[in-house]
PDB file of C-alpha atoms and ligand atoms in Angstrom:
ATOM      1  CA  UNK R   1      -0.791 -60.878 109.222  1.00 50.00           C
ATOM      2  CA  UNK R   2      -0.579 -58.060 106.695  1.00 56.00           C
ATOM      3  CA  UNK R   3      -3.579 -56.971 104.701  1.00 55.00           C
ATOM      4  CA  UNK R   4      -2.821 -57.595 101.023  1.00 56.00           C
ATOM      5  CA  UNK R   5      -5.105 -54.765  99.939  1.00 55.00           C
ATOM      6  CA  UNK R   6      -2.849 -52.375 101.755  1.00 66.00           C
ATOM      7  CA  UNK R   7       0.471 -53.543 100.376  1.00 93.00           C
ATOM      8  CA  UNK R   8       3.254 -50.979 100.241  1.00 97.00           C
ATOM      9  CA  UNK R   9       4.891 -52.818  97.323  1.00 97.00           C
ATOM     10  CA  UNK R  10       1.710 -52.737  95.238  1.00 96.00           C
ATOM     11  CA  UNK R  11       1.513 -49.027  95.943  1.00 96.00           C
ATOM     12  CA  UNK R  12       5.123 -48.595  94.796  1.00 96.00           C
ATOM     13  CA  UNK R  13       4.295 -50.425  91.524  1.00 95.00           C
ATOM     14  CA  UNK R  14       1.301 -48.133  90.976  1.00 95.00           C
ATOM     15  CA  UNK R  15       3.338 -45.021  91.677  1.00 96.00           C
ATOM     16  CA  UNK R  16       6.060 -45.958  89.165  1.00 94.00           C
ATOM     17  CA  UNK R  17       3.477 -47.107  86.581  1.00 93.00           C
ATOM     18  CA  UNK R  18       1.791 -43.710  86.926  1.00 94.00           C
ATOM     19  CA  UNK R  19       5.068 -42.067  85.909  1.00 93.00           C
ATOM     20  CA  UNK R  20       5.971 -40.561  89.283  1.00 95.00           C
ATOM     21  CA  UNK R  21       9.742 -40.130  89.096  1.00 93.00           C
ATOM     22  CA  UNK R  22      10.710 -38.986  92.596  1.00 95.00           C
ATOM     23  CA  UNK R  23      10.003 -41.434  95.408  1.00 97.00           C
ATOM     24  CA  UNK R  24      11.313 -42.037  98.935  1.00 97.00           C
ATOM     25  CA  UNK R  25      11.107 -45.558 100.359  1.00 97.00           C
ATOM     26  CA  UNK R  26      11.612 -45.581 104.118  1.00 97.00           C
ATOM     27  CA  UNK R  27      11.230 -47.911 107.065  1.00 96.00           C
ATOM     28  CA  UNK R  28      12.881 -50.897 108.758  1.00 96.00           C
ATOM     29  CA  UNK R  29      16.083 -52.417 107.302  1.00 96.00           C
ATOM     30  CA  UNK R  30      16.275 -55.459 105.063  1.00 96.00           C
ATOM     31  CA  UNK R  31      12.892 -55.402 103.324  1.00 97.00           C
ATOM     32  CA  UNK R  32      14.156 -55.029  99.735  1.00 97.00           C
ATOM     33  CA  UNK R  33      14.006 -51.252  99.273  1.00 98.00           C
ATOM     34  CA  UNK R  34      17.382 -50.952  97.525  1.00 98.00           C
ATOM     35  CA  UNK R  35      17.021 -54.164  95.492  1.00 97.00           C
ATOM     36  CA  UNK R  36      13.565 -53.210  94.247  1.00 97.00           C
ATOM     37  CA  UNK R  37      14.566 -49.619  93.539  1.00 97.00           C
ATOM     38  CA  UNK R  38      17.520 -50.842  91.439  1.00 97.00           C
ATOM     39  CA  UNK R  39      15.864 -53.683  89.553  1.00 95.00           C
ATOM     40  CA  UNK R  40      12.063 -53.490  89.467  1.00 89.00           C
ATOM     41  CA  UNK R  41       9.577 -51.570  87.332  1.00 84.00           C
ATOM     42  CA  UNK R  42      12.239 -50.293  84.938  1.00 85.00           C
ATOM     43  CA  UNK R  43      12.000 -49.816  81.200  1.00 83.00           C
ATOM     44  CA  UNK R  44      14.158 -52.333  79.301  1.00 83.00           C
ATOM     45  CA  UNK R  45      16.782 -49.819  78.296  1.00 89.00           C
ATOM     46  CA  UNK R  46      17.001 -47.970  81.585  1.00 92.00           C
ATOM     47  CA  UNK R  47      20.289 -48.231  83.504  1.00 96.00           C
ATOM     48  CA  UNK R  48      20.419 -48.095  87.300  1.00 97.00           C
ATOM     49  CA  UNK R  49      23.003 -46.176  89.325  1.00 97.00           C
ATOM     50  CA  UNK R  50      23.469 -46.352  93.056  1.00 97.00           C
ATOM     51  CA  UNK R  51      24.921 -43.917  95.570  1.00 97.00           C
ATOM     52  CA  UNK R  52      25.242 -44.842  99.240  1.00 96.00           C
ATOM     53  CA  UNK R  53      25.512 -41.760 101.426  1.00 96.00           C
ATOM     54  CA  UNK R  54      28.012 -41.512 104.305  1.00 94.00           C
ATOM     55  CA  UNK R  55      29.300 -38.567 106.395  1.00 90.00           C
ATOM     56  CA  UNK R  56      32.632 -38.522 104.611  1.00 90.00           C
ATOM     57  CA  UNK R  57      31.550 -38.945 101.000  1.00 92.00           C
ATOM     58  CA  UNK R  58      32.327 -36.139  98.569  1.00 92.00           C
ATOM     59  CA  UNK R  59      30.733 -34.704  95.447  1.00 91.00           C
ATOM     60  CA  UNK R  60      33.099 -36.988  93.519  1.00 91.00           C
ATOM     61  CA  UNK R  61      30.712 -39.834  94.341  1.00 90.00           C
ATOM     62  CA  UNK R  62      27.722 -37.871  93.095  1.00 94.00           C
ATOM     63  CA  UNK R  63      28.689 -35.686  90.161  1.00 93.00           C
ATOM     64  CA  UNK R  64      32.233 -36.900  89.440  1.00 93.00           C
ATOM     65  CA  UNK R  65      35.753 -35.503  89.546  1.00 91.00           C
ATOM     66  CA  UNK R  66      39.292 -35.827  88.251  1.00 91.00           C
ATOM     67  CA  UNK R  67      41.192 -39.063  88.760  1.00 91.00           C
ATOM     68  CA  UNK R  68      44.769 -39.932  87.700  1.00 92.00           C
ATOM     69  CA  UNK R  69      44.826 -41.468  84.232  1.00 91.00           C
ATOM     70  CA  UNK R  70      47.179 -44.075  82.711  1.00 91.00           C
ATOM     71  CA  UNK R  71      49.151 -41.391  80.803  1.00 92.00           C
ATOM     72  CA  UNK R  72      50.144 -39.615  84.031  1.00 92.00           C
ATOM     73  CA  UNK R  73      47.593 -36.847  83.676  1.00 92.00           C
ATOM     74  CA  UNK R  74      44.090 -36.545  85.032  1.00 90.00           C
ATOM     75  CA  UNK R  75      40.790 -37.402  83.492  1.00 91.00           C
ATOM     76  CA  UNK R  76      37.274 -36.456  84.395  1.00 90.00           C
ATOM     77  CA  UNK R  77      35.187 -39.360  85.661  1.00 92.00           C
ATOM     78  CA  UNK R  78      31.472 -38.784  85.593  1.00 92.00           C
ATOM     79  CA  UNK R  79      29.612 -39.533  88.831  1.00 94.00           C
ATOM     80  CA  UNK R  80      26.572 -41.776  89.176  1.00 95.00           C
ATOM     81  CA  UNK R  81      24.035 -38.988  89.517  1.00 95.00           C
ATOM     82  CA  UNK R  82      25.169 -37.170  86.383  1.00 94.00           C
ATOM     83  CA  UNK R  83      25.143 -40.431  84.408  1.00 95.00           C
ATOM     84  CA  UNK R  84      21.586 -41.154  85.543  1.00 96.00           C
ATOM     85  CA  UNK R  85      20.386 -37.621  84.898  1.00 94.00           C
ATOM     86  CA  UNK R  86      21.834 -37.226  81.418  1.00 93.00           C
ATOM     87  CA  UNK R  87      21.085 -40.810  80.325  1.00 94.00           C
ATOM     88  CA  UNK R  88      17.472 -40.957  81.558  1.00 94.00           C
ATOM     89  CA  UNK R  89      18.468 -43.611  84.102  1.00 96.00           C
ATOM     90  CA  UNK R  90      17.304 -44.749  87.496  1.00 97.00           C
ATOM     91  CA  UNK R  91      19.236 -43.139  90.358  1.00 97.00           C
ATOM     92  CA  UNK R  92      19.010 -44.901  93.703  1.00 98.00           C
ATOM     93  CA  UNK R  93      20.303 -42.856  96.636  1.00 97.00           C
ATOM     94  CA  UNK R  94      20.625 -45.017  99.745  1.00 97.00           C
ATOM     95  CA  UNK R  95      20.866 -43.830 103.365  1.00 96.00           C
ATOM     96  CA  UNK R  96      19.933 -40.304 102.373  1.00 94.00           C
ATOM     97  CA  UNK R  97      19.796 -39.204 106.004  1.00 92.00           C
ATOM     98  CA  UNK R  98      23.590 -39.816 106.264  1.00 93.00           C
ATOM     99  CA  UNK R  99      24.685 -37.335 103.564  1.00 91.00           C
ATOM    100  CA  UNK R 100      26.817 -34.415 104.804  1.00 87.00           C
ATOM    101  CA  UNK R 101      26.038 -30.732 104.069  1.00 86.00           C
ATOM    102  CA  UNK R 102      27.987 -30.245 100.855  1.00 89.00           C
ATOM    103  CA  UNK R 103      26.874 -33.463  99.213  1.00 92.00           C
ATOM    104  CA  UNK R 104      23.362 -32.944 100.455  1.00 92.00           C
ATOM    105  CA  UNK R 105      23.200 -29.587  98.660  1.00 92.00           C
ATOM    106  CA  UNK R 106      24.405 -31.212  95.433  1.00 91.00           C
ATOM    107  CA  UNK R 107      21.865 -33.989  95.825  1.00 92.00           C
ATOM    108  CA  UNK R 108      19.093 -31.433  96.265  1.00 92.00           C
ATOM    109  CA  UNK R 109      20.049 -29.808  92.938  1.00 90.00           C
ATOM    110  CA  UNK R 110      20.453 -32.992  91.026  1.00 90.00           C
ATOM    111  CA  UNK R 111      17.270 -34.624  92.285  1.00 91.00           C
ATOM    112  CA  UNK R 112      15.041 -31.566  91.892  1.00 86.00           C
ATOM    113  CA  UNK R 113      12.094 -31.855  89.516  1.00 82.00           C
ATOM    114  CA  UNK R 114      13.210 -32.353  85.906  1.00 77.00           C
ATOM    115  CA  UNK R 115      12.791 -28.718  84.852  1.00 80.00           C
ATOM    116  CA  UNK R 116      14.959 -27.550  87.768  1.00 82.00           C
ATOM    117  CA  UNK R 117      17.590 -30.260  88.126  1.00 82.00           C
ATOM    118  CA  UNK R 118      20.703 -28.970  86.502  1.00 83.00           C
ATOM    119  CA  UNK R 119      24.413 -29.620  86.806  1.00 86.00           C
ATOM    120  CA  UNK R 120      27.191 -27.487  85.413  1.00 88.00           C
ATOM    121  CA  UNK R 121      30.445 -29.168  84.475  1.00 89.00           C
ATOM    122  CA  UNK R 122      33.143 -27.357  86.515  1.00 85.00           C
ATOM    123  CA  UNK R 123      35.670 -27.392  83.654  1.00 85.00           C
ATOM    124  CA  UNK R 124      33.701 -27.049  80.436  1.00 89.00           C
ATOM    125  CA  UNK R 125      30.867 -25.014  81.947  1.00 91.00           C
ATOM    126  CA  UNK R 126      28.460 -27.192  79.990  1.00 89.00           C
ATOM    127  CA  UNK R 127      25.022 -27.348  81.603  1.00 90.00           C
ATOM    128  CA  UNK R 128      23.468 -30.788  81.948  1.00 88.00           C
ATOM    129  CA  UNK R 129      19.743 -31.224  82.411  1.00 90.00           C
ATOM    130  CA  UNK R 130      17.543 -34.257  83.016  1.00 92.00           C
ATOM    131  CA  UNK R 131      16.773 -36.595  80.109  1.00 93.00           C
ATOM    132  CA  UNK R 132      13.415 -38.277  79.655  1.00 93.00           C
ATOM    133  CA  UNK R 133      13.015 -41.225  82.012  1.00 93.00           C
ATOM    134  CA  UNK R 134      15.317 -39.889  84.739  1.00 94.00           C
ATOM    135  CA  UNK R 135      13.927 -41.308  87.979  1.00 95.00           C
ATOM    136  CA  UNK R 136      15.236 -40.885  91.517  1.00 96.00           C
ATOM    137  CA  UNK R 137      14.407 -43.279  94.326  1.00 97.00           C
ATOM    138  CA  UNK R 138      15.805 -42.505  97.743  1.00 97.00           C
ATOM    139  CA  UNK R 139      15.894 -45.007 100.590  1.00 97.00           C
ATOM    140  CA  UNK R 140      16.372 -44.546 104.308  1.00 97.00           C
ATOM    141  CA  UNK R 141      15.743 -46.290 107.615  1.00 96.00           C
ATOM    142  CA  UNK R 142      14.209 -43.271 109.346  1.00 95.00           C
ATOM    143  CA  UNK R 143      10.990 -44.244 111.118  1.00 92.00           C
ATOM    144  CA  UNK R 144       9.203 -40.919 110.651  1.00 93.00           C
ATOM    145  CA  UNK R 145       9.461 -39.100 107.348  1.00 93.00           C
ATOM    146  CA  UNK R 146       9.617 -35.778 109.278  1.00 92.00           C
ATOM    147  CA  UNK R 147      13.121 -36.790 110.427  1.00 92.00           C
ATOM    148  CA  UNK R 148      14.372 -35.915 106.925  1.00 93.00           C
ATOM    149  CA  UNK R 149      15.185 -32.291 106.014  1.00 92.00           C
ATOM    150  CA  UNK R 150      12.160 -30.349 104.746  1.00 93.00           C
ATOM    151  CA  UNK R 151      13.893 -29.358 101.488  1.00 91.00           C
ATOM    152  CA  UNK R 152      14.248 -33.013 100.599  1.00 91.00           C
ATOM    153  CA  UNK R 153      10.700 -33.926 101.540  1.00 91.00           C
ATOM    154  CA  UNK R 154       9.425 -31.095  99.324  1.00 91.00           C
ATOM    155  CA  UNK R 155      11.210 -32.529  96.304  1.00 91.00           C
ATOM    156  CA  UNK R 156       9.854 -36.014  96.922  1.00 94.00           C
ATOM    157  CA  UNK R 157       6.105 -35.730  97.353  1.00 91.00           C
ATOM    158  CA  UNK R 158       5.606 -39.498  97.241  1.00 96.00           C
ATOM    159  CA  UNK R 159       6.975 -41.215 100.341  1.00 96.00           C
ATOM    160  CA  UNK R 160       6.125 -44.833 101.006  1.00 97.00           C
ATOM    161  CA  UNK R 161       6.784 -46.561 104.307  1.00 97.00           C
ATOM    162  CA  UNK R 162       7.931 -50.090 103.472  1.00 97.00           C
ATOM    163  CA  UNK R 163       6.763 -52.310 106.309  1.00 95.00           C
ATOM    164  CA  UNK R 164       7.165 -55.794 104.815  1.00 96.00           C
ATOM    165  CA  UNK R 165       9.606 -57.779 102.688  1.00 97.00           C
ATOM    166  CA  UNK R 166       9.172 -57.677  98.924  1.00 97.00           C
ATOM    167  CA  UNK R 167       7.078 -60.689  97.830  1.00 96.00           C
ATOM    168  CA  UNK R 168       9.761 -61.848  95.367  1.00 96.00           C
ATOM    169  CA  UNK R 169      12.344 -61.755  98.143  1.00 96.00           C
ATOM    170  CA  UNK R 170      10.094 -63.859 100.365  1.00 96.00           C
ATOM    171  CA  UNK R 171       9.976 -66.442  97.577  1.00 97.00           C
ATOM    172  CA  UNK R 172      13.701 -67.062  98.074  1.00 96.00           C
ATOM    173  CA  UNK R 173      12.883 -68.470 101.541  1.00 97.00           C
ATOM    174  CA  UNK R 174      11.380 -71.884 102.388  1.00 96.00           C
ATOM    175  CA  UNK R 175       7.580 -71.796 102.073  1.00 95.00           C
ATOM    176  CA  UNK R 176       7.002 -72.485 105.770  1.00 94.00           C
ATOM    177  CA  UNK R 177       9.108 -69.459 106.785  1.00 96.00           C
ATOM    178  CA  UNK R 178       7.509 -66.823 104.577  1.00 96.00           C
ATOM    179  CA  UNK R 179       4.593 -65.893 106.765  1.00 95.00           C
ATOM    180  CA  UNK R 180       6.869 -65.496 109.781  1.00 96.00           C
ATOM    181  CA  UNK R 181       9.465 -63.470 107.826  1.00 97.00           C
ATOM    182  CA  UNK R 182       6.650 -61.252 106.563  1.00 96.00           C
ATOM    183  CA  UNK R 183       5.352 -60.597 110.083  1.00 95.00           C
ATOM    184  CA  UNK R 184       8.767 -60.044 111.672  1.00 96.00           C
ATOM    185  CA  UNK R 185      10.117 -57.436 109.237  1.00 96.00           C
ATOM    186  CA  UNK R 186       8.377 -54.608 111.074  1.00 95.00           C
ATOM    187  CA  UNK R 187       8.064 -56.095 114.550  1.00 94.00           C
ATOM    188  CA  UNK R 188       9.753 -53.222 116.421  1.00 92.00           C
ATOM    189  CA  UNK R 189      12.554 -54.328 118.740  1.00 91.00           C
ATOM    190  CA  UNK R 190      11.895 -57.980 117.812  1.00 92.00           C
ATOM    191  CA  UNK R 191      12.218 -57.407 114.091  1.00 95.00           C
ATOM    192  CA  UNK R 192      14.144 -59.774 111.850  1.00 96.00           C
ATOM    193  CA  UNK R 193      15.273 -58.716 108.404  1.00 95.00           C
ATOM    194  CA  UNK R 194      15.363 -60.605 105.118  1.00 96.00           C
ATOM    195  CA  UNK R 195      19.146 -60.767 105.425  1.00 96.00           C
ATOM    196  CA  UNK R 196      18.843 -62.694 108.662  1.00 96.00           C
ATOM    197  CA  UNK R 197      16.430 -65.223 107.147  1.00 97.00           C
ATOM    198  CA  UNK R 198      18.642 -65.561 104.076  1.00 97.00           C
ATOM    199  CA  UNK R 199      21.659 -66.415 106.251  1.00 97.00           C
ATOM    200  CA  UNK R 200      19.526 -68.781 108.299  1.00 97.00           C
ATOM    201  CA  UNK R 201      18.379 -70.493 105.121  1.00 97.00           C
ATOM    202  CA  UNK R 202      21.973 -70.976 103.932  1.00 97.00           C
ATOM    203  CA  UNK R 203      23.184 -72.308 107.243  1.00 97.00           C
ATOM    204  CA  UNK R 204      20.131 -74.574 107.608  1.00 96.00           C
ATOM    205  CA  UNK R 205      21.102 -76.392 104.446  1.00 95.00           C
ATOM    206  CA  UNK R 206      24.370 -77.328 106.121  1.00 96.00           C
ATOM    207  CA  UNK R 207      23.400 -77.738 109.790  1.00 96.00           C
ATOM    208  CA  UNK R 208      19.643 -78.357 109.717  1.00 95.00           C
ATOM    209  CA  UNK R 209      17.065 -75.750 110.676  1.00 95.00           C
ATOM    210  CA  UNK R 210      17.149 -76.338 114.419  1.00 95.00           C
ATOM    211  CA  UNK R 211      20.897 -75.960 114.862  1.00 96.00           C
ATOM    212  CA  UNK R 212      21.141 -73.059 112.399  1.00 96.00           C
ATOM    213  CA  UNK R 213      18.331 -71.254 114.240  1.00 97.00           C
ATOM    214  CA  UNK R 214      20.195 -71.646 117.553  1.00 97.00           C
ATOM    215  CA  UNK R 215      23.401 -70.251 116.022  1.00 97.00           C
ATOM    216  CA  UNK R 216      21.764 -67.274 114.326  1.00 96.00           C
ATOM    217  CA  UNK R 217      18.779 -66.480 116.548  1.00 96.00           C
ATOM    218  CA  UNK R 218      20.052 -67.536 119.990  1.00 95.00           C
ATOM    219  CA  UNK R 219      17.247 -67.038 122.530  1.00 94.00           C
ATOM    220  CA  UNK R 220      14.731 -66.379 119.796  1.00 94.00           C
ATOM    221  CA  UNK R 221      15.316 -69.718 118.060  1.00 96.00           C
ATOM    222  CA  UNK R 222      12.475 -71.486 119.867  1.00 95.00           C
ATOM    223  CA  UNK R 223       9.909 -68.838 118.919  1.00 94.00           C
ATOM    224  CA  UNK R 224      10.994 -69.131 115.281  1.00 96.00           C
ATOM    225  CA  UNK R 225      10.974 -72.933 115.270  1.00 96.00           C
ATOM    226  CA  UNK R 226       7.530 -73.009 116.855  1.00 94.00           C
ATOM    227  CA  UNK R 227       6.131 -70.450 114.417  1.00 93.00           C
ATOM    228  CA  UNK R 228       7.420 -72.225 111.332  1.00 93.00           C
ATOM    229  CA  UNK R 229       6.268 -75.615 112.653  1.00 89.00           C
ATOM    230  CA  UNK R 230       2.759 -74.189 113.136  1.00 69.00           C
ATOM    231  CA  UNK R 231       2.871 -72.653 109.680  1.00 59.00           C
ATOM    232  CA  UNK R 232       3.861 -76.003 108.180  1.00 56.00           C
ATOM    233  CA  UNK R 233       0.795 -77.625 109.730  1.00 58.00           C
ATOM    234  CA  UNK R 234      -1.627 -74.970 108.480  1.00 56.00           C
ATOM    235  CA  UNK R 235      -4.049 -76.077 105.759  1.00 55.00           C
ATOM    236  CA  UNK R 236      -2.909 -74.861 102.302  1.00 54.00           C
ATOM    237  CA  UNK R 237      -5.889 -72.540 101.905  1.00 56.00           C
ATOM    238  CA  UNK R 238      -6.441 -70.875 105.229  1.00 52.00           C
ATOM    239  CA  UNK R 239      -8.551 -68.021 103.826  1.00 55.00           C
ATOM    240  CA  UNK R 240     -11.726 -67.793 105.915  1.00 56.00           C
ATOM    241  CA  UNK R 241     -14.862 -68.486 103.863  1.00 53.00           C
ATOM    242  CA  UNK R 242     -17.680 -66.216 104.963  1.00 52.00           C
TER     243      UNK R 242
HETATM  244  N1  LIG B 301      13.031 -59.117  94.841  1.00 68.23           N
HETATM  245  C1  LIG B 301      14.035 -59.740  95.462  1.00 68.23           C
HETATM  246  N2  LIG B 301      14.437 -60.965  95.057  1.00 68.23           N
HETATM  247  C2  LIG B 301      15.443 -61.603  95.681  1.00 68.23           C
HETATM  248  N3  LIG B 301      16.137 -61.090  96.727  1.00 68.23           N
HETATM  249  C3  LIG B 301      15.802 -59.883  97.160  1.00 68.23           C
HETATM  250  C4  LIG B 301      14.736 -59.145  96.562  1.00 68.23           C
HETATM  251  N4  LIG B 301      14.603 -57.975  97.223  1.00 68.23           N
HETATM  252  C5  LIG B 301      15.554 -57.997  98.183  1.00 68.23           C
HETATM  253  N5  LIG B 301      16.269 -59.113  98.140  1.00 68.23           N
HETATM  254  C6  LIG B 301      17.391 -59.447  99.035  1.00 68.23           C
HETATM  255  O1  LIG B 301      17.020 -59.121 100.380  1.00 68.23           O
HETATM  256  C7  LIG B 301      18.121 -58.525 101.079  1.00 68.23           C
HETATM  257  C8  LIG B 301      17.732 -57.153 101.592  1.00 68.23           C
HETATM  258  O2  LIG B 301      17.393 -56.322 100.486  1.00 68.23           O
HETATM  259  P1  LIG B 301      17.798 -54.772 100.406  1.00 68.23           P
HETATM  260  O3  LIG B 301      19.250 -54.590 100.637  1.00 68.23           O
HETATM  261  O4  LIG B 301      17.236 -54.239  99.140  1.00 68.23           O
HETATM  262  O5  LIG B 301      16.978 -54.223 101.681  1.00 68.23           O
HETATM  263  P2  LIG B 301      16.805 -52.723 102.168  1.00 68.23           P
HETATM  264  O6  LIG B 301      15.361 -52.572 102.504  1.00 68.23           O
HETATM  265  O7  LIG B 301      17.398 -51.777 101.198  1.00 68.23           O
HETATM  266  O8  LIG B 301      17.647 -52.732 103.518  1.00 68.23           O
HETATM  267  P3  LIG B 301      18.347 -51.486 104.269  1.00 68.23           P
HETATM  268  O9  LIG B 301      17.217 -50.606 104.722  1.00 68.23           O
HETATM  269  O10 LIG B 301      19.097 -52.103 105.409  1.00 68.23           O
HETATM  270  O11 LIG B 301      19.236 -50.806 103.290  1.00 68.23           O
HETATM  271  C9  LIG B 301      19.276 -58.476 100.079  1.00 68.23           C
HETATM  272  O12 LIG B 301      20.086 -59.602 100.312  1.00 68.23           O
HETATM  273  C10 LIG B 301      18.599 -58.574  98.732  1.00 68.23           C
HETATM  274  O13 LIG B 301      19.445 -59.162  97.776  1.00 68.23           O
HETATM  275 MG1  LIG B 302      19.071 -50.486 101.321  1.00 68.23          MG
END
């Protein structure tokens, strides 16, 4: 069982509440890093923008570029990072370890600390700088933070390893499953992500838990069924009284 005093999600809340505006969330897949980065702890007026890095993405996805317009010409479309930077928004950059060299360099500029992050419009030459509130949260599945390039780590002094599903995400699952889903998120080779439990939950409503578990978990169905049966039989308050 996880220790609630050492909860990565509570730490993330504290970090954002303290006004830290450059954070990396890393660790096993399917724990709610992207969802939380996009939706939680935002000011009411703050917009979120998301970039998912791949080898073959271009700066078009980050800063923008020209696209054909209805009148047969071309018009400049602003990219997600520039929108977030100039509008004081929340920029979520997923799979940061997958960005190629050119895009990576642009991302380094645009996610630098507010005084240094700057982007120059290639046509007008206008220089854009960060507006108040601009926050960048990067997510990745690397296991060790040292796997990321040093230049990136330097710009993001707060790195949090997310080792459990977000508590609000767990609440979307049946009560008896939550403890198991919490434990399995970071269980090494055995791990099971929130996405898997969400699919299992959907299919269970149609086929029943036992059959759905066999379809989705195969050999591991019995372990799951046993664990959730034990959890169901636990007393409601199992906190030891010392
Ligand atoms: N707070 C939440 N409330 C409801 N559903 C959530 C919440 N957080 C996450 N989820 C759901 O859990 C699933 C996994 O979340 P998400 O994609 O954010 O994980 P992730 O950690 O970014 O995974 P990966 O590392 O693979 O990118 C998604 O289906 C998402 O909608
Ligand atoms: Mg993600």
